[in-house]
mmCIF file of C-alpha atoms and ligand atoms in Angstrom:
data_model
loop_
_atom_site.group_PDB
_atom_site.id
_atom_site.type_symbol
_atom_site.label_atom_id
_atom_site.label_comp_id
_atom_site.label_asym_id
_atom_site.label_seq_id
_atom_site.Cartn_x
_atom_site.Cartn_y
_atom_site.Cartn_z
ATOM 1 C CA UNK W 22 0.246 0.012 0.018
ATOM 2 C CA UNK W 23 1.110 3.400 -1.031
ATOM 3 C CA UNK W 24 2.479 5.406 2.541
ATOM 4 C CA UNK W 25 2.919 9.428 2.650
ATOM 5 C CA UNK W 26 1.058 12.203 2.026
ATOM 6 C CA UNK W 27 -1.581 11.464 -0.493
ATOM 7 C CA UNK W 28 -4.193 9.964 1.652
ATOM 8 C CA UNK W 29 -7.388 11.842 1.806
ATOM 9 C CA UNK W 30 -8.638 12.809 5.337
ATOM 10 C CA UNK W 31 -11.206 9.954 5.072
ATOM 11 C CA UNK W 32 -8.923 7.260 4.412
ATOM 12 C CA UNK W 33 -6.228 8.506 7.063
ATOM 13 C CA UNK W 34 -9.571 7.837 9.475
ATOM 14 C CA UNK W 35 -10.221 4.479 8.072
ATOM 15 C CA UNK W 36 -6.633 3.734 9.039
ATOM 16 C CA UNK W 37 -6.610 4.874 12.440
ATOM 17 C CA UNK W 38 -10.031 2.904 12.824
ATOM 18 C CA UNK W 39 -9.625 -0.526 11.654
ATOM 19 C CA UNK W 40 -13.277 -1.214 12.564
ATOM 20 C CA UNK W 41 -14.331 1.043 9.548
ATOM 21 C CA UNK W 42 -15.661 -0.347 6.318
ATOM 22 C CA UNK W 43 -12.110 -1.126 4.868
ATOM 23 C CA UNK W 44 -11.066 -3.768 7.439
ATOM 24 C CA UNK W 45 -8.765 -6.663 6.154
ATOM 25 C CA UNK W 46 -11.305 -9.028 4.597
ATOM 26 C CA UNK W 47 -9.449 -12.076 5.757
ATOM 27 C CA UNK W 48 -9.532 -10.650 9.149
ATOM 28 C CA UNK W 49 -13.485 -10.239 8.868
ATOM 29 C CA UNK W 50 -13.756 -13.504 7.257
ATOM 30 C CA UNK W 51 -11.963 -15.279 9.898
ATOM 31 C CA UNK W 52 -13.920 -13.772 12.830
ATOM 32 C CA UNK W 53 -16.933 -15.482 11.331
ATOM 33 C CA UNK W 54 -15.346 -19.281 11.102
ATOM 34 C CA UNK W 55 -15.865 -22.144 13.829
ATOM 35 C CA UNK W 56 -12.632 -24.227 13.611
ATOM 36 C CA UNK W 57 -14.046 -26.938 15.705
ATOM 37 C CA UNK W 58 -16.563 -28.277 13.049
ATOM 38 C CA UNK W 59 -17.507 -31.848 12.632
ATOM 39 C CA UNK W 60 -14.992 -34.282 11.383
ATOM 40 C CA UNK W 61 -17.187 -36.007 8.527
ATOM 41 C CA UNK W 62 -14.215 -38.000 7.398
ATOM 42 C CA UNK W 63 -11.309 -38.748 9.489
ATOM 43 C CA UNK W 64 -8.571 -38.155 6.828
ATOM 44 C CA UNK W 65 -9.849 -34.655 6.272
ATOM 45 C CA UNK W 66 -9.945 -33.642 9.842
ATOM 46 C CA UNK W 67 -12.246 -30.966 11.106
ATOM 47 C CA UNK W 68 -14.593 -28.537 8.943
ATOM 48 C CA UNK W 69 -14.268 -25.222 9.664
ATOM 49 C CA UNK W 70 -17.871 -23.578 9.910
ATOM 50 C CA UNK W 71 -19.294 -20.610 8.723
ATOM 51 C CA UNK W 72 -21.423 -18.541 11.243
ATOM 52 C CA UNK W 73 -22.511 -15.859 9.308
ATOM 53 C CA UNK W 74 -25.067 -15.417 6.882
ATOM 54 C CA UNK W 75 -26.009 -18.505 4.759
ATOM 55 C CA UNK W 76 -27.642 -18.836 1.576
ATOM 56 C CA UNK W 77 -31.275 -19.802 1.762
ATOM 57 C CA UNK W 78 -32.525 -23.086 0.060
ATOM 58 C CA UNK W 79 -30.932 -26.629 -0.640
ATOM 59 C CA UNK W 80 -27.559 -25.937 -0.155
ATOM 60 C CA UNK W 81 -26.891 -23.865 2.716
ATOM 61 C CA UNK W 82 -23.432 -22.148 1.499
ATOM 62 C CA UNK W 83 -21.719 -19.220 3.627
ATOM 63 C CA UNK W 84 -22.354 -15.709 2.200
ATOM 64 C CA UNK W 85 -19.723 -13.105 2.763
ATOM 65 C CA UNK W 86 -19.704 -9.650 1.898
ATOM 66 C CA UNK W 87 -16.648 -8.391 -0.279
ATOM 67 C CA UNK W 88 -15.831 -5.714 -2.710
ATOM 68 C CA UNK W 89 -19.502 -4.463 -2.591
ATOM 69 C CA UNK W 90 -21.368 -7.844 -3.013
ATOM 70 C CA UNK W 91 -22.339 -10.954 -1.318
ATOM 71 C CA UNK W 92 -19.972 -13.988 -2.430
ATOM 72 C CA UNK W 93 -19.810 -17.675 -1.641
ATOM 73 C CA UNK W 94 -17.781 -17.469 1.640
ATOM 74 C CA UNK W 95 -15.967 -21.057 0.456
ATOM 75 C CA UNK W 96 -15.291 -19.779 -2.747
ATOM 76 C CA UNK W 97 -13.745 -16.428 -1.213
ATOM 77 C CA UNK W 98 -11.354 -18.302 0.906
ATOM 78 C CA UNK W 99 -10.397 -20.807 -1.975
ATOM 79 C CA UNK W 100 -9.991 -18.220 -4.441
ATOM 80 C CA UNK W 101 -7.662 -16.277 -1.757
ATOM 81 C CA UNK W 102 -5.266 -19.090 -1.359
ATOM 82 C CA UNK W 103 -5.383 -20.411 -4.779
ATOM 83 C CA UNK W 104 -6.103 -17.643 -7.084
ATOM 84 C CA UNK W 105 -9.098 -16.658 -8.934
ATOM 85 C CA UNK W 106 -11.146 -19.677 -10.649
ATOM 86 C CA UNK W 107 -11.691 -19.500 -14.419
ATOM 87 C CA UNK W 108 -15.165 -18.820 -15.690
ATOM 88 C CA UNK W 109 -17.288 -21.804 -14.973
ATOM 89 C CA UNK W 110 -15.330 -23.224 -11.852
ATOM 90 C CA UNK W 111 -16.189 -23.374 -8.783
ATOM 91 C CA UNK W 112 -15.088 -24.379 -5.242
ATOM 92 C CA UNK W 113 -16.320 -27.922 -4.354
ATOM 93 C CA UNK W 114 -16.074 -29.509 -1.218
ATOM 94 C CA UNK W 115 -14.534 -32.944 -0.237
ATOM 95 C CA UNK W 116 -16.559 -33.180 2.613
ATOM 96 C CA UNK W 117 -19.850 -32.395 1.259
ATOM 97 C CA UNK W 118 -20.617 -29.988 3.902
ATOM 98 C CA UNK W 119 -21.952 -26.589 2.468
ATOM 99 C CA UNK W 120 -21.262 -24.215 5.039
ATOM 100 C CA UNK W 121 -17.683 -25.520 5.631
ATOM 101 C CA UNK W 122 -14.677 -23.026 4.701
ATOM 102 C CA UNK W 123 -11.590 -25.298 5.636
ATOM 103 C CA UNK W 124 -9.786 -24.495 2.429
ATOM 104 C CA UNK W 125 -8.171 -27.892 2.679
ATOM 105 C CA UNK W 126 -11.605 -29.474 2.198
ATOM 106 C CA UNK W 127 -12.062 -27.519 -1.275
ATOM 107 C CA UNK W 128 -11.162 -28.431 -4.596
ATOM 108 C CA UNK W 129 -12.114 -26.568 -8.397
ATOM 109 C CA UNK W 130 -14.274 -28.075 -10.514
ATOM 110 C CA UNK W 131 -17.246 -27.464 -12.730
ATOM 111 C CA UNK W 132 -21.054 -27.665 -11.328
ATOM 112 C CA UNK W 133 -21.254 -31.122 -13.755
ATOM 113 C CA UNK W 134 -18.185 -32.631 -11.817
ATOM 114 C CA UNK W 135 -20.079 -31.691 -8.462
ATOM 115 C CA UNK W 136 -23.154 -33.465 -9.758
ATOM 116 C CA UNK W 137 -21.004 -36.534 -10.700
ATOM 117 C CA UNK W 138 -19.336 -36.558 -7.471
ATOM 118 C CA UNK W 139 -22.663 -36.378 -5.752
ATOM 119 C CA UNK W 140 -23.639 -39.619 -7.699
ATOM 120 C CA UNK W 141 -20.464 -41.301 -7.286
ATOM 121 C CA UNK W 142 -20.462 -40.807 -3.863
ATOM 122 C CA UNK W 143 -24.035 -42.399 -3.251
ATOM 123 C CA UNK W 144 -23.437 -45.086 -5.834
ATOM 124 C CA UNK W 145 -21.192 -47.656 -4.250
ATOM 125 C CA UNK W 146 -22.494 -51.304 -3.590
ATOM 126 C CA UNK W 147 -25.117 -53.340 -5.889
ATOM 127 C CA UNK W 148 -27.491 -55.324 -4.273
ATOM 128 C CA UNK W 149 -31.221 -55.314 -3.419
ATOM 129 C CA UNK W 150 -33.050 -56.222 -0.191
ATOM 130 C CA UNK W 151 -33.487 -54.299 2.962
ATOM 131 C CA UNK W 152 -30.098 -55.765 4.450
ATOM 132 C CA UNK W 153 -28.026 -55.399 1.743
ATOM 133 C CA UNK W 154 -29.613 -51.920 0.623
ATOM 134 C CA UNK W 155 -28.735 -50.805 4.373
ATOM 135 C CA UNK W 156 -25.053 -52.155 3.500
ATOM 136 C CA UNK W 157 -25.016 -49.431 1.044
ATOM 137 C CA UNK W 158 -24.452 -46.603 3.768
ATOM 138 C CA UNK W 159 -21.261 -46.479 5.818
ATOM 139 C CA UNK W 160 -20.755 -44.308 8.980
ATOM 140 C CA UNK W 161 -18.988 -41.824 7.056
ATOM 141 C CA UNK W 162 -22.112 -41.581 4.423
ATOM 142 C CA UNK W 163 -24.318 -41.320 7.463
ATOM 143 C CA UNK W 164 -22.510 -38.826 9.025
ATOM 144 C CA UNK W 165 -22.436 -36.739 5.406
ATOM 145 C CA UNK W 166 -26.525 -37.504 5.154
ATOM 146 C CA UNK W 167 -27.280 -35.964 8.767
ATOM 147 C CA UNK W 168 -25.408 -32.670 7.735
ATOM 148 C CA UNK W 169 -26.585 -32.439 4.613
ATOM 149 C CA UNK W 170 -30.050 -32.844 6.147
ATOM 150 C CA UNK W 171 -29.279 -30.540 9.201
ATOM 151 C CA UNK W 172 -27.022 -27.868 8.202
ATOM 152 C CA UNK W 173 -27.535 -28.327 4.230
ATOM 153 C CA UNK W 174 -31.394 -28.577 4.406
ATOM 154 C CA UNK W 175 -31.252 -31.181 1.884
ATOM 155 C CA UNK W 176 -34.578 -33.134 2.111
ATOM 156 C CA UNK W 177 -34.945 -36.955 2.695
ATOM 157 C CA UNK W 178 -36.458 -37.651 -0.505
ATOM 158 C CA UNK W 179 -33.536 -36.396 -2.198
ATOM 159 C CA UNK W 180 -30.955 -37.785 -0.140
ATOM 160 C CA UNK W 181 -32.540 -41.174 -0.867
ATOM 161 C CA UNK W 182 -32.373 -40.434 -4.397
ATOM 162 C CA UNK W 183 -28.822 -39.468 -4.025
ATOM 163 C CA UNK W 184 -27.772 -42.194 -2.030
ATOM 164 C CA UNK W 185 -30.201 -44.963 -4.111
ATOM 165 C CA UNK W 186 -31.644 -46.249 -0.653
ATOM 166 C CA UNK W 187 -35.511 -45.590 0.460
ATOM 167 C CA UNK W 188 -36.787 -42.433 2.034
ATOM 168 C CA UNK W 189 -36.968 -44.790 5.398
ATOM 169 C CA UNK W 190 -33.653 -45.773 5.332
ATOM 170 C CA UNK W 191 -32.581 -42.102 5.112
ATOM 171 C CA UNK W 192 -35.142 -41.151 7.693
ATOM 172 C CA UNK W 193 -33.558 -43.575 10.208
ATOM 173 C CA UNK W 194 -30.146 -42.388 9.490
ATOM 174 C CA UNK W 195 -31.350 -38.608 10.039
ATOM 175 C CA UNK W 196 -33.089 -39.361 13.248
ATOM 176 C CA UNK W 197 -29.991 -41.315 14.629
ATOM 177 C CA UNK W 198 -31.723 -44.633 14.640
ATOM 178 C CA UNK W 199 -29.155 -46.319 12.413
ATOM 179 C CA UNK W 200 -25.981 -45.875 11.681
ATOM 180 C CA UNK W 201 -24.620 -44.100 15.111
ATOM 181 C CA UNK W 202 -21.187 -44.813 15.908
ATOM 182 C CA UNK W 203 -21.040 -46.246 19.524
ATOM 183 C CA UNK W 204 -19.784 -43.450 22.193
ATOM 184 C CA UNK W 205 -16.340 -44.024 23.086
ATOM 185 C CA UNK W 206 -16.098 -44.970 26.883
HETATM 186 ZN ZN1 ZN Z 9 -15.490 -29.600 5.373
#
């Protein structure tokens, strides 16, 4: 930043009062992040949950006010670390947790990649019948399902479609009736 006599009175005032509109964006950003989020997959470590404004609707991504407009919080931090994403690319979540802004959980891809990724994560095991159908899930998937439903607001019906299981199966997971890890003593 330029130093010396070229600052106007108002910019000098802003520099003396860091709470003004020109605060460092990263500092403002970090104030809204809870770094003790859930661990959805052990190898990823904990999610960093956006505690500020969330987008309405199915995918509750964090919203961050930056350069005069609302941007996706996870995209902001991804671009801060990695540089601006090319046209058509988005920051996607390894953890499938929309309000997560942990840069280590983000990767670049197209919206189509995102859709394919969701389908692949949900489509693993073949097999029919109640037992086998239930075995299509895992503890990790169950965690993701619960978070998608509670935080992301994804409906049971949609989750059933993504994971190719019955709505009853998803409802049992969401209500902690199945796929609950025994608590460590
Ligand atoms: Zn995460």
